[in-house]
PDB file of C-alpha atoms in Angstrom:
ATOM      1  CA  UNK J   1       4.254  -7.975  -4.278  1.00  0.00           C
ATOM      2  CA  UNK J   2       0.749  -6.546  -3.978  1.00  0.00           C
ATOM      3  CA  UNK J   3      -0.748  -9.014  -6.426  1.00  0.00           C
ATOM      4  CA  UNK J   4       0.942 -11.932  -4.720  1.00  0.00           C
ATOM      5  CA  UNK J   5       0.059 -10.915  -1.159  1.00  0.00           C
ATOM      6  CA  UNK J   6      -3.307  -9.196  -1.588  1.00  0.00           C
ATOM      7  CA  UNK J   7      -5.080 -12.086   0.146  1.00  0.00           C
ATOM      8  CA  UNK J   8      -3.030 -11.457   3.321  1.00  0.00           C
ATOM      9  CA  UNK J   9      -2.335  -7.724   3.373  1.00  0.00           C
ATOM     10  CA  UNK J  10      -3.996  -4.496   2.287  1.00  0.00           C
ATOM     11  CA  UNK J  11      -1.820  -2.429  -0.061  1.00  0.00           C
ATOM     12  CA  UNK J  12      -2.049   1.318  -0.639  1.00  0.00           C
ATOM     13  CA  UNK J  13       0.207   2.923  -3.238  1.00  0.00           C
ATOM     14  CA  UNK J  14       1.412   6.481  -2.595  1.00  0.00           C
ATOM     15  CA  UNK J  15       3.099   8.396  -5.418  1.00  0.00           C
ATOM     16  CA  UNK J  16       5.217  11.442  -4.634  1.00  0.00           C
ATOM     17  CA  UNK J  17       4.784  13.432  -7.838  1.00  0.00           C
ATOM     18  CA  UNK J  18       2.143  12.239 -10.300  1.00  0.00           C
ATOM     19  CA  UNK J  19       0.050   9.291 -11.433  1.00  0.00           C
ATOM     20  CA  UNK J  20       1.101   7.444 -14.567  1.00  0.00           C
ATOM     21  CA  UNK J  21       0.044   4.427 -16.568  1.00  0.00           C
ATOM     22  CA  UNK J  22       0.960   1.966 -13.822  1.00  0.00           C
ATOM     23  CA  UNK J  23      -1.173   3.861 -11.281  1.00  0.00           C
ATOM     24  CA  UNK J  24      -4.149   3.629 -13.612  1.00  0.00           C
ATOM     25  CA  UNK J  25      -3.546  -0.094 -14.070  1.00  0.00           C
ATOM     26  CA  UNK J  26      -3.371  -0.649 -10.309  1.00  0.00           C
ATOM     27  CA  UNK J  27      -6.581   1.325  -9.760  1.00  0.00           C
ATOM     28  CA  UNK J  28      -8.345  -0.776 -12.389  1.00  0.00           C
ATOM     29  CA  UNK J  29      -7.304  -3.883 -10.423  1.00  0.00           C
ATOM     30  CA  UNK J  30      -8.892  -2.502  -7.264  1.00  0.00           C
ATOM     31  CA  UNK J  31      -5.825  -1.125  -5.462  1.00  0.00           C
ATOM     32  CA  UNK J  32      -5.924   2.264  -3.770  1.00  0.00           C
ATOM     33  CA  UNK J  33      -3.513   4.819  -5.243  1.00  0.00           C
ATOM     34  CA  UNK J  34      -2.846   8.308  -3.828  1.00  0.00           C
ATOM     35  CA  UNK J  35      -0.666  11.176  -5.027  1.00  0.00           C
ATOM     36  CA  UNK J  36       1.142  13.670  -2.772  1.00  0.00           C
ATOM     37  CA  UNK J  37       1.773  16.199  -5.596  1.00  0.00           C
ATOM     38  CA  UNK J  38       5.225  17.030  -4.267  1.00  0.00           C
ATOM     39  CA  UNK J  39       6.639  20.455  -5.117  1.00  0.00           C
ATOM     40  CA  UNK J  40      10.293  21.012  -6.104  1.00  0.00           C
ATOM     41  CA  UNK J  41      12.859  21.035  -3.322  1.00  0.00           C
ATOM     42  CA  UNK J  42      12.130  19.732   0.168  1.00  0.00           C
ATOM     43  CA  UNK J  43       8.333  19.996   0.344  1.00  0.00           C
ATOM     44  CA  UNK J  44       7.254  20.291   3.989  1.00  0.00           C
ATOM     45  CA  UNK J  45       3.603  20.086   2.963  1.00  0.00           C
ATOM     46  CA  UNK J  46       4.318  16.737   1.325  1.00  0.00           C
ATOM     47  CA  UNK J  47       5.599  15.448   4.680  1.00  0.00           C
ATOM     48  CA  UNK J  48       2.367  16.441   6.455  1.00  0.00           C
ATOM     49  CA  UNK J  49       0.178  15.025   3.668  1.00  0.00           C
ATOM     50  CA  UNK J  50       2.012  11.726   3.887  1.00  0.00           C
ATOM     51  CA  UNK J  51       1.652  11.658   7.687  1.00  0.00           C
ATOM     52  CA  UNK J  52      -2.113  12.175   7.325  1.00  0.00           C
ATOM     53  CA  UNK J  53      -2.388   9.335   4.806  1.00  0.00           C
ATOM     54  CA  UNK J  54      -0.426   7.021   7.115  1.00  0.00           C
ATOM     55  CA  UNK J  55      -2.877   7.780   9.924  1.00  0.00           C
ATOM     56  CA  UNK J  56      -5.956   7.571   7.705  1.00  0.00           C
ATOM     57  CA  UNK J  57      -5.073   4.129   6.357  1.00  0.00           C
ATOM     58  CA  UNK J  58      -3.708   2.914   9.725  1.00  0.00           C
ATOM     59  CA  UNK J  59      -0.490   1.877   8.000  1.00  0.00           C
ATOM     60  CA  UNK J  60       1.494  -0.889   9.711  1.00  0.00           C
ATOM     61  CA  UNK J  61       4.506  -0.812   7.372  1.00  0.00           C
ATOM     62  CA  UNK J  62       5.843   1.645   4.795  1.00  0.00           C
ATOM     63  CA  UNK J  63       7.807   0.146   1.905  1.00  0.00           C
ATOM     64  CA  UNK J  64       9.870   3.042   0.548  1.00  0.00           C
ATOM     65  CA  UNK J  65      11.322   2.441  -2.921  1.00  0.00           C
ATOM     66  CA  UNK J  66      14.478   4.574  -3.346  1.00  0.00           C
ATOM     67  CA  UNK J  67      15.981   7.200  -1.090  1.00  0.00           C
ATOM     68  CA  UNK J  68      13.593  10.132  -1.623  1.00  0.00           C
ATOM     69  CA  UNK J  69      10.512   8.145  -0.522  1.00  0.00           C
ATOM     70  CA  UNK J  70      12.551   6.915   2.464  1.00  0.00           C
ATOM     71  CA  UNK J  71      13.386  10.520   3.368  1.00  0.00           C
ATOM     72  CA  UNK J  72       9.729  11.604   3.286  1.00  0.00           C
ATOM     73  CA  UNK J  73       8.532   8.473   5.117  1.00  0.00           C
ATOM     74  CA  UNK J  74      11.126   8.999   7.869  1.00  0.00           C
ATOM     75  CA  UNK J  75      10.182  12.678   8.240  1.00  0.00           C
ATOM     76  CA  UNK J  76       6.445  11.881   8.272  1.00  0.00           C
ATOM     77  CA  UNK J  77       6.796   9.591  11.274  1.00  0.00           C
ATOM     78  CA  UNK J  78       9.358  11.757  13.131  1.00  0.00           C
ATOM     79  CA  UNK J  79       7.008  12.799  15.952  1.00  0.00           C
ATOM     80  CA  UNK J  80       5.333   9.383  16.308  1.00  0.00           C
ATOM     81  CA  UNK J  81       8.133   6.879  15.817  1.00  0.00           C
ATOM     82  CA  UNK J  82       5.992   4.543  13.748  1.00  0.00           C
ATOM     83  CA  UNK J  83       5.233   2.784  11.477  1.00  0.00           C
ATOM     84  CA  UNK J  84       8.471   0.928  10.661  1.00  0.00           C
ATOM     85  CA  UNK J  85       9.972   1.407   7.213  1.00  0.00           C
ATOM     86  CA  UNK J  86      11.323  -1.117   4.729  1.00  0.00           C
ATOM     87  CA  UNK J  87      13.701   0.942   2.569  1.00  0.00           C
ATOM     88  CA  UNK J  88      14.605  -0.708  -0.760  1.00  0.00           C
ATOM     89  CA  UNK J  89      17.317   0.895  -2.874  1.00  0.00           C
ATOM     90  CA  UNK J  90      17.076  -0.063  -6.551  1.00  0.00           C
ATOM     91  CA  UNK J  91      19.844   2.057  -8.063  1.00  0.00           C
ATOM     92  CA  UNK J  92      22.048   5.102  -7.652  1.00  0.00           C
ATOM     93  CA  UNK J  93      22.265   8.470  -9.377  1.00  0.00           C
ATOM     94  CA  UNK J  94      25.348   9.608 -11.253  1.00  0.00           C
ATOM     95  CA  UNK J  95      27.620  11.044  -9.993  1.00  0.00           C
ATOM     96  CA  UNK J  96      27.270   9.312  -6.613  1.00  0.00           C
ATOM     97  CA  UNK J  97      29.203  10.667  -3.650  1.00  0.00           C
ATOM     98  CA  UNK J  98      28.918  11.032   0.154  1.00  0.00           C
ATOM     99  CA  UNK J  99      27.033  14.014   1.617  1.00  0.00           C
ATOM    100  CA  UNK J 100      27.659  14.636   5.282  1.00  0.00           C
ATOM    101  CA  UNK J 101      24.197  16.074   5.993  1.00  0.00           C
ATOM    102  CA  UNK J 102      22.447  13.024   4.576  1.00  0.00           C
ATOM    103  CA  UNK J 103      24.752  10.644   6.426  1.00  0.00           C
ATOM    104  CA  UNK J 104      23.916  12.334   9.746  1.00  0.00           C
ATOM    105  CA  UNK J 105      20.182  12.396   8.908  1.00  0.00           C
ATOM    106  CA  UNK J 106      20.142   8.713   7.943  1.00  0.00           C
ATOM    107  CA  UNK J 107      21.821   7.628  11.166  1.00  0.00           C
ATOM    108  CA  UNK J 108      19.388   9.686  13.225  1.00  0.00           C
ATOM    109  CA  UNK J 109      16.152   8.497  11.591  1.00  0.00           C
ATOM    110  CA  UNK J 110      16.869   4.779  11.019  1.00  0.00           C
ATOM    111  CA  UNK J 111      15.087   2.924  13.813  1.00  0.00           C
ATOM    112  CA  UNK J 112      15.613  -0.514  15.254  1.00  0.00           C
ATOM    113  CA  UNK J 113      12.508  -2.009  13.613  1.00  0.00           C
ATOM    114  CA  UNK J 114      13.371  -0.575  10.185  1.00  0.00           C
ATOM    115  CA  UNK J 115      14.874  -2.769   7.504  1.00  0.00           C
ATOM    116  CA  UNK J 116      17.030  -1.888   4.495  1.00  0.00           C
ATOM    117  CA  UNK J 117      17.371  -3.965   1.326  1.00  0.00           C
ATOM    118  CA  UNK J 118      19.554  -3.406  -1.726  1.00  0.00           C
ATOM    119  CA  UNK J 119      19.027  -5.075  -5.089  1.00  0.00           C
ATOM    120  CA  UNK J 120      22.731  -5.889  -5.439  1.00  0.00           C
ATOM    121  CA  UNK J 121      26.129  -5.813  -3.772  1.00  0.00           C
ATOM    122  CA  UNK J 122      27.195  -2.641  -5.603  1.00  0.00           C
ATOM    123  CA  UNK J 123      24.062  -0.853  -4.389  1.00  0.00           C
ATOM    124  CA  UNK J 124      24.717  -2.079  -0.859  1.00  0.00           C
ATOM    125  CA  UNK J 125      28.257  -0.700  -0.946  1.00  0.00           C
ATOM    126  CA  UNK J 126      26.950   2.664  -2.166  1.00  0.00           C
ATOM    127  CA  UNK J 127      24.495   2.809   0.750  1.00  0.00           C
ATOM    128  CA  UNK J 128      27.339   2.138   3.185  1.00  0.00           C
ATOM    129  CA  UNK J 129      29.838   4.500   1.551  1.00  0.00           C
ATOM    130  CA  UNK J 130      27.612   7.394   0.494  1.00  0.00           C
ATOM    131  CA  UNK J 131      24.615   7.178   2.861  1.00  0.00           C
ATOM    132  CA  UNK J 132      26.459   6.102   6.004  1.00  0.00           C
ATOM    133  CA  UNK J 133      24.139   3.157   6.663  1.00  0.00           C
ATOM    134  CA  UNK J 134      25.592   0.305   8.725  1.00  0.00           C
ATOM    135  CA  UNK J 135      26.610  -2.613   6.509  1.00  0.00           C
ATOM    136  CA  UNK J 136      25.013  -5.166   8.856  1.00  0.00           C
ATOM    137  CA  UNK J 137      21.632  -3.419   8.491  1.00  0.00           C
ATOM    138  CA  UNK J 138      21.505  -3.911   4.707  1.00  0.00           C
ATOM    139  CA  UNK J 139      20.355  -7.162   3.133  1.00  0.00           C
ATOM    140  CA  UNK J 140      20.949  -7.882  -0.556  1.00  0.00           C
ATOM    141  CA  UNK J 141      17.870  -9.260  -2.320  1.00  0.00           C
ATOM    142  CA  UNK J 142      18.373  -9.565  -6.066  1.00  0.00           C
ATOM    143  CA  UNK J 143      15.750  -8.477  -8.555  1.00  0.00           C
ATOM    144  CA  UNK J 144      13.967 -11.298 -10.310  1.00  0.00           C
ATOM    145  CA  UNK J 145      11.753 -11.807 -13.355  1.00  0.00           C
ATOM    146  CA  UNK J 146       9.141 -14.286 -14.551  1.00  0.00           C
ATOM    147  CA  UNK J 147      11.537 -16.578 -16.400  1.00  0.00           C
ATOM    148  CA  UNK J 148       8.796 -18.454 -18.222  1.00  0.00           C
ATOM    149  CA  UNK J 149       7.381 -15.249 -19.723  1.00  0.00           C
ATOM    150  CA  UNK J 150      10.756 -14.468 -21.321  1.00  0.00           C
ATOM    151  CA  UNK J 151      11.734 -18.020 -22.270  1.00  0.00           C
ATOM    152  CA  UNK J 152      13.052 -18.078 -25.870  1.00  0.00           C
ATOM    153  CA  UNK J 153      10.535 -18.744 -28.636  1.00  0.00           C
ATOM    154  CA  UNK J 154      12.603 -19.228 -31.818  1.00  0.00           C
ATOM    155  CA  UNK J 155       9.491 -20.036 -33.839  1.00  0.00           C
ATOM    156  CA  UNK J 156       8.282 -16.456 -33.245  1.00  0.00           C
ATOM    157  CA  UNK J 157      11.509 -14.769 -34.334  1.00  0.00           C
ATOM    158  CA  UNK J 158      10.766 -14.269 -38.023  1.00  0.00           C
ATOM    159  CA  UNK J 159       7.129 -13.193 -37.627  1.00  0.00           C
ATOM    160  CA  UNK J 160       8.039 -10.569 -35.007  1.00  0.00           C
ATOM    161  CA  UNK J 161      10.806  -9.271 -37.265  1.00  0.00           C
ATOM    162  CA  UNK J 162       8.395  -8.966 -40.148  1.00  0.00           C
ATOM    163  CA  UNK J 163       5.997  -6.860 -38.084  1.00  0.00           C
ATOM    164  CA  UNK J 164       8.935  -4.530 -37.292  1.00  0.00           C
ATOM    165  CA  UNK J 165      10.051  -4.303 -40.926  1.00  0.00           C
ATOM    166  CA  UNK J 166      13.220  -6.297 -40.250  1.00  0.00           C
ATOM    167  CA  UNK J 167      14.679  -9.090 -42.350  1.00  0.00           C
ATOM    168  CA  UNK J 168      16.064 -12.420 -41.171  1.00  0.00           C
ATOM    169  CA  UNK J 169      19.587 -11.329 -42.161  1.00  0.00           C
ATOM    170  CA  UNK J 170      19.555  -8.112 -40.092  1.00  0.00           C
ATOM    171  CA  UNK J 171      21.779  -8.034 -37.006  1.00  0.00           C
ATOM    172  CA  UNK J 172      19.225  -6.793 -34.480  1.00  0.00           C
ATOM    173  CA  UNK J 173      20.214  -5.094 -31.220  1.00  0.00           C
ATOM    174  CA  UNK J 174      17.632  -4.109 -28.615  1.00  0.00           C
ATOM    175  CA  UNK J 175      18.055  -1.631 -25.760  1.00  0.00           C
ATOM    176  CA  UNK J 176      15.190  -1.480 -23.256  1.00  0.00           C
ATOM    177  CA  UNK J 177      15.632   1.595 -21.077  1.00  0.00           C
ATOM    178  CA  UNK J 178      13.904   4.799 -20.089  1.00  0.00           C
ATOM    179  CA  UNK J 179      14.981   7.688 -22.326  1.00  0.00           C
ATOM    180  CA  UNK J 180      16.852   9.385 -19.511  1.00  0.00           C
ATOM    181  CA  UNK J 181      20.367  10.803 -19.262  1.00  0.00           C
ATOM    182  CA  UNK J 182      21.438   7.999 -16.896  1.00  0.00           C
ATOM    183  CA  UNK J 183      20.888   5.459 -19.689  1.00  0.00           C
ATOM    184  CA  UNK J 184      23.219   7.449 -21.994  1.00  0.00           C
ATOM    185  CA  UNK J 185      21.504   6.772 -25.310  1.00  0.00           C
ATOM    186  CA  UNK J 186      23.895   9.216 -26.978  1.00  0.00           C
ATOM    187  CA  UNK J 187      26.657   6.658 -26.481  1.00  0.00           C
ATOM    188  CA  UNK J 188      24.369   4.016 -28.025  1.00  0.00           C
ATOM    189  CA  UNK J 189      23.934   6.242 -31.084  1.00  0.00           C
ATOM    190  CA  UNK J 190      27.691   6.924 -31.369  1.00  0.00           C
ATOM    191  CA  UNK J 191      28.217   3.178 -31.079  1.00  0.00           C
ATOM    192  CA  UNK J 192      25.858   2.615 -33.998  1.00  0.00           C
ATOM    193  CA  UNK J 193      27.682   5.211 -36.107  1.00  0.00           C
ATOM    194  CA  UNK J 194      30.787   3.049 -35.762  1.00  0.00           C
ATOM    195  CA  UNK J 195      29.031  -0.309 -35.995  1.00  0.00           C
ATOM    196  CA  UNK J 196      27.159   0.250 -39.260  1.00  0.00           C
ATOM    197  CA  UNK J 197      30.502   0.881 -40.978  1.00  0.00           C
ATOM    198  CA  UNK J 198      31.554  -2.641 -39.989  1.00  0.00           C
ATOM    199  CA  UNK J 199      28.137  -4.336 -39.980  1.00  0.00           C
ATOM    200  CA  UNK J 200      25.831  -2.569 -42.469  1.00  0.00           C
ATOM    201  CA  UNK J 201      22.886  -4.819 -41.523  1.00  0.00           C
ATOM    202  CA  UNK J 202      22.983  -3.704 -37.869  1.00  0.00           C
ATOM    203  CA  UNK J 203      19.664  -2.358 -36.532  1.00  0.00           C
ATOM    204  CA  UNK J 204      19.131  -0.893 -33.062  1.00  0.00           C
ATOM    205  CA  UNK J 205      15.682  -0.932 -31.463  1.00  0.00           C
ATOM    206  CA  UNK J 206      15.316   1.588 -28.624  1.00  0.00           C
ATOM    207  CA  UNK J 207      12.420   0.562 -26.375  1.00  0.00           C
ATOM    208  CA  UNK J 208      11.147   3.045 -23.794  1.00  0.00           C
ATOM    209  CA  UNK J 209      10.118   6.656 -23.367  1.00  0.00           C
ATOM    210  CA  UNK J 210      11.275   9.582 -21.288  1.00  0.00           C
ATOM    211  CA  UNK J 211      12.401  13.206 -21.171  1.00  0.00           C
ATOM    212  CA  UNK J 212      15.289  12.781 -23.649  1.00  0.00           C
ATOM    213  CA  UNK J 213      13.155  11.430 -26.495  1.00  0.00           C
ATOM    214  CA  UNK J 214      13.270  14.570 -28.654  1.00  0.00           C
ATOM    215  CA  UNK J 215      17.023  14.973 -28.150  1.00  0.00           C
ATOM    216  CA  UNK J 216      17.663  11.333 -29.041  1.00  0.00           C
ATOM    217  CA  UNK J 217      15.487  11.561 -32.145  1.00  0.00           C
ATOM    218  CA  UNK J 218      17.331  14.695 -33.280  1.00  0.00           C
ATOM    219  CA  UNK J 219      20.701  12.960 -32.816  1.00  0.00           C
ATOM    220  CA  UNK J 220      19.542   9.932 -34.818  1.00  0.00           C
ATOM    221  CA  UNK J 221      18.600  12.281 -37.659  1.00  0.00           C
ATOM    222  CA  UNK J 222      21.815  14.284 -37.359  1.00  0.00           C
ATOM    223  CA  UNK J 223      23.859  11.087 -37.704  1.00  0.00           C
ATOM    224  CA  UNK J 224      21.749   9.853 -40.663  1.00  0.00           C
ATOM    225  CA  UNK J 225      20.805   6.718 -38.758  1.00  0.00           C
ATOM    226  CA  UNK J 226      17.053   6.706 -39.452  1.00  0.00           C
ATOM    227  CA  UNK J 227      17.459   3.411 -41.321  1.00  0.00           C
ATOM    228  CA  UNK J 228      19.518   1.818 -38.560  1.00  0.00           C
ATOM    229  CA  UNK J 229      18.038   3.089 -35.265  1.00  0.00           C
ATOM    230  CA  UNK J 230      14.331   2.890 -34.446  1.00  0.00           C
ATOM    231  CA  UNK J 231      12.567   4.539 -31.492  1.00  0.00           C
ATOM    232  CA  UNK J 232       9.765   2.155 -30.543  1.00  0.00           C
ATOM    233  CA  UNK J 233       8.490   4.013 -27.455  1.00  0.00           C
ATOM    234  CA  UNK J 234       6.888   2.206 -24.519  1.00  0.00           C
ATOM    235  CA  UNK J 235       5.923  -1.338 -25.394  1.00  0.00           C
ATOM    236  CA  UNK J 236       3.945  -4.084 -23.706  1.00  0.00           C
ATOM    237  CA  UNK J 237       5.490  -6.810 -25.903  1.00  0.00           C
ATOM    238  CA  UNK J 238       9.094  -6.708 -24.662  1.00  0.00           C
ATOM    239  CA  UNK J 239       9.448 -10.538 -24.632  1.00  0.00           C
ATOM    240  CA  UNK J 240       8.572 -10.664 -28.333  1.00  0.00           C
ATOM    241  CA  UNK J 241      11.057  -7.898 -29.136  1.00  0.00           C
ATOM    242  CA  UNK J 242      13.750  -9.866 -27.330  1.00  0.00           C
ATOM    243  CA  UNK J 243      12.845 -13.006 -29.277  1.00  0.00           C
ATOM    244  CA  UNK J 244      13.426 -11.049 -32.495  1.00  0.00           C
ATOM    245  CA  UNK J 245      16.835  -9.709 -31.433  1.00  0.00           C
ATOM    246  CA  UNK J 246      20.386 -11.041 -31.650  1.00  0.00           C
ATOM    247  CA  UNK J 247      21.941  -9.020 -28.814  1.00  0.00           C
ATOM    248  CA  UNK J 248      20.773  -6.890 -25.874  1.00  0.00           C
ATOM    249  CA  UNK J 249      22.546  -3.575 -25.283  1.00  0.00           C
ATOM    250  CA  UNK J 250      22.673  -1.257 -22.260  1.00  0.00           C
ATOM    251  CA  UNK J 251      24.804   1.906 -22.263  1.00  0.00           C
ATOM    252  CA  UNK J 252      24.003   3.258 -18.795  1.00  0.00           C
ATOM    253  CA  UNK J 253      26.156   5.592 -16.719  1.00  0.00           C
ATOM    254  CA  UNK J 254      24.770   4.123 -13.483  1.00  0.00           C
ATOM    255  CA  UNK J 255      22.749   1.022 -12.624  1.00  0.00           C
ATOM    256  CA  UNK J 256      21.564  -1.051  -9.708  1.00  0.00           C
ATOM    257  CA  UNK J 257      20.619  -4.546 -10.863  1.00  0.00           C
ATOM    258  CA  UNK J 258      19.058  -3.858 -14.287  1.00  0.00           C
ATOM    259  CA  UNK J 259      15.944  -5.947 -14.772  1.00  0.00           C
ATOM    260  CA  UNK J 260      16.111  -5.414 -18.531  1.00  0.00           C
ATOM    261  CA  UNK J 261      19.395  -7.350 -18.701  1.00  0.00           C
ATOM    262  CA  UNK J 262      17.951 -10.170 -16.602  1.00  0.00           C
ATOM    263  CA  UNK J 263      14.993 -10.311 -19.011  1.00  0.00           C
ATOM    264  CA  UNK J 264      17.371 -10.418 -21.986  1.00  0.00           C
ATOM    265  CA  UNK J 265      19.361 -13.258 -20.421  1.00  0.00           C
ATOM    266  CA  UNK J 266      16.112 -15.086 -19.662  1.00  0.00           C
ATOM    267  CA  UNK J 267      15.317 -14.750 -23.377  1.00  0.00           C
ATOM    268  CA  UNK J 268      18.709 -16.386 -24.083  1.00  0.00           C
ATOM    269  CA  UNK J 269      20.290 -13.263 -25.551  1.00  0.00           C
ATOM    270  CA  UNK J 270      23.961 -12.358 -25.199  1.00  0.00           C
ATOM    271  CA  UNK J 271      24.512  -8.936 -23.635  1.00  0.00           C
ATOM    272  CA  UNK J 272      26.762  -5.986 -24.399  1.00  0.00           C
ATOM    273  CA  UNK J 273      26.709  -3.405 -21.613  1.00  0.00           C
ATOM    274  CA  UNK J 274      28.683  -0.855 -19.657  1.00  0.00           C
ATOM    275  CA  UNK J 275      30.381  -2.153 -16.514  1.00  0.00           C
ATOM    276  CA  UNK J 276      28.702   0.225 -14.070  1.00  0.00           C
ATOM    277  CA  UNK J 277      27.043  -0.401 -10.704  1.00  0.00           C
ATOM    278  CA  UNK J 278      25.606  -3.888 -10.456  1.00  0.00           C
ATOM    279  CA  UNK J 279      25.877  -4.761 -14.156  1.00  0.00           C
ATOM    280  CA  UNK J 280      28.926  -7.035 -13.582  1.00  0.00           C
ATOM    281  CA  UNK J 281      26.869  -8.877 -10.943  1.00  0.00           C
ATOM    282  CA  UNK J 282      24.342  -9.729 -13.667  1.00  0.00           C
ATOM    283  CA  UNK J 283      26.489 -10.117 -16.782  1.00  0.00           C
ATOM    284  CA  UNK J 284      29.691 -12.164 -16.551  1.00  0.00           C
ATOM    285  CA  UNK J 285      32.177 -10.611 -18.971  1.00  0.00           C
ATOM    286  CA  UNK J 286      33.306 -13.205 -21.475  1.00  0.00           C
ATOM    287  CA  UNK J 287      30.736 -15.743 -20.290  1.00  0.00           C
ATOM    288  CA  UNK J 288      27.228 -14.320 -20.745  1.00  0.00           C
ATOM    289  CA  UNK J 289      28.192 -11.172 -22.627  1.00  0.00           C
ATOM    290  CA  UNK J 290      30.788  -8.460 -23.118  1.00  0.00           C
ATOM    291  CA  UNK J 291      31.329  -5.371 -20.967  1.00  0.00           C
ATOM    292  CA  UNK J 292      32.978  -2.015 -21.698  1.00  0.00           C
ATOM    293  CA  UNK J 293      33.519   1.203 -19.767  1.00  0.00           C
ATOM    294  CA  UNK J 294      30.728   3.791 -19.708  1.00  0.00           C
ATOM    295  CA  UNK J 295      30.841   6.213 -22.621  1.00  0.00           C
ATOM    296  CA  UNK J 296      33.314   4.099 -24.612  1.00  0.00           C
ATOM    297  CA  UNK J 297      31.450   3.842 -27.922  1.00  0.00           C
ATOM    298  CA  UNK J 298      34.475   2.431 -29.762  1.00  0.00           C
ATOM    299  CA  UNK J 299      34.780  -0.450 -27.297  1.00  0.00           C
ATOM    300  CA  UNK J 300      31.034  -1.094 -27.360  1.00  0.00           C
ATOM    301  CA  UNK J 301      31.034  -1.134 -31.158  1.00  0.00           C
ATOM    302  CA  UNK J 302      33.899  -3.643 -31.136  1.00  0.00           C
ATOM    303  CA  UNK J 303      31.947  -5.883 -28.742  1.00  0.00           C
ATOM    304  CA  UNK J 304      28.865  -5.783 -30.962  1.00  0.00           C
ATOM    305  CA  UNK J 305      30.928  -6.365 -34.121  1.00  0.00           C
ATOM    306  CA  UNK J 306      32.550  -9.394 -32.529  1.00  0.00           C
ATOM    307  CA  UNK J 307      29.167 -10.892 -31.717  1.00  0.00           C
ATOM    308  CA  UNK J 308      27.767  -9.998 -35.137  1.00  0.00           C
ATOM    309  CA  UNK J 309      30.534 -12.004 -36.796  1.00  0.00           C
ATOM    310  CA  UNK J 310      30.435 -14.983 -34.409  1.00  0.00           C
ATOM    311  CA  UNK J 311      26.953 -16.532 -34.233  1.00  0.00           C
ATOM    312  CA  UNK J 312      28.295 -19.510 -32.264  1.00  0.00           C
ATOM    313  CA  UNK J 313      29.669 -17.159 -29.595  1.00  0.00           C
ATOM    314  CA  UNK J 314      26.251 -15.492 -29.418  1.00  0.00           C
ATOM    315  CA  UNK J 315      24.665 -18.891 -28.900  1.00  0.00           C
ATOM    316  CA  UNK J 316      27.132 -19.840 -26.140  1.00  0.00           C
ATOM    317  CA  UNK J 317      26.663 -16.547 -24.282  1.00  0.00           C
ATOM    318  CA  UNK J 318      22.899 -16.795 -24.661  1.00  0.00           C
ATOM    319  CA  UNK J 319      22.723 -20.291 -23.204  1.00  0.00           C
ATOM    320  CA  UNK J 320      25.001 -19.326 -20.309  1.00  0.00           C
ATOM    321  CA  UNK J 321      22.911 -16.231 -19.674  1.00  0.00           C
ATOM    322  CA  UNK J 322      19.698 -18.225 -19.491  1.00  0.00           C
ATOM    323  CA  UNK J 323      21.324 -20.618 -17.017  1.00  0.00           C
ATOM    324  CA  UNK J 324      22.515 -17.689 -14.887  1.00  0.00           C
ATOM    325  CA  UNK J 325      19.060 -16.123 -14.903  1.00  0.00           C
ATOM    326  CA  UNK J 326      17.540 -19.421 -13.744  1.00  0.00           C
ATOM    327  CA  UNK J 327      20.124 -19.769 -10.974  1.00  0.00           C
ATOM    328  CA  UNK J 328      20.082 -16.237  -9.541  1.00  0.00           C
ATOM    329  CA  UNK J 329      17.164 -14.185 -10.821  1.00  0.00           C
TER     330      UNK J 329
END
């Protein structure tokens, strides 16, 4: 948004907790980035620091991504009533349930000029059910990706595989997800334990980093899967990794509208995923991929085995997925 609108608006990025790689990239491009250094729990000092930044930069609109930034933005303007807030909800935590205190708070602080957007219908329903926000106040705006960047490049497939130490005959699965408990990589590993018995050439590439990296690595070793599961860490060449793969996998416990699945469909890959949150809004079961319940490694392994043994089905799902990405995302 900032890159596309920088000629019309001035953007300031405010991080609650810390500055990461993206903050450094934004700063190098000339954007202003601040950090509130939030402490655990409800940090009253964070509220006052945010209020000062809003005044210093003469902010006309706060775009709060996820509920916690919305909470702090609403508190920071409590005694002034401005600026208005655009609250965008990208996904939900697990387990997700109503909390009366938050419902009352949300109804009190949401002002007439505020706007609320959800990245999918499932996210919208969660905001209504668990946050008490009026349905008519929430607009669904789907996530989208640069379709051309992820367009399939079959001529690159073999060379990318060679750089990864993979052969043309390997059945390559890629999961792009932060190494976090919500993404449930343990189920992905249990799925691979079952799959390699049926498809010995199966290889799983785990792309991403996060707090569960050491635990995931230990489980891969404990299951003797070092030759079948590879932790690639954070990568800047995700399109190329997708071009090298046969299937995209996502084993999440909770999701909004997962961009990684949209990217996989844009790359003309069939998808195997858990039917949680907004995943069924992205992946049509039996048309662009196969869905199973969260945590069901046996069902996920069966889905992957089916696709491994039916290359024509993979091709059909991949083509349909690309068409769906072009139409909606």
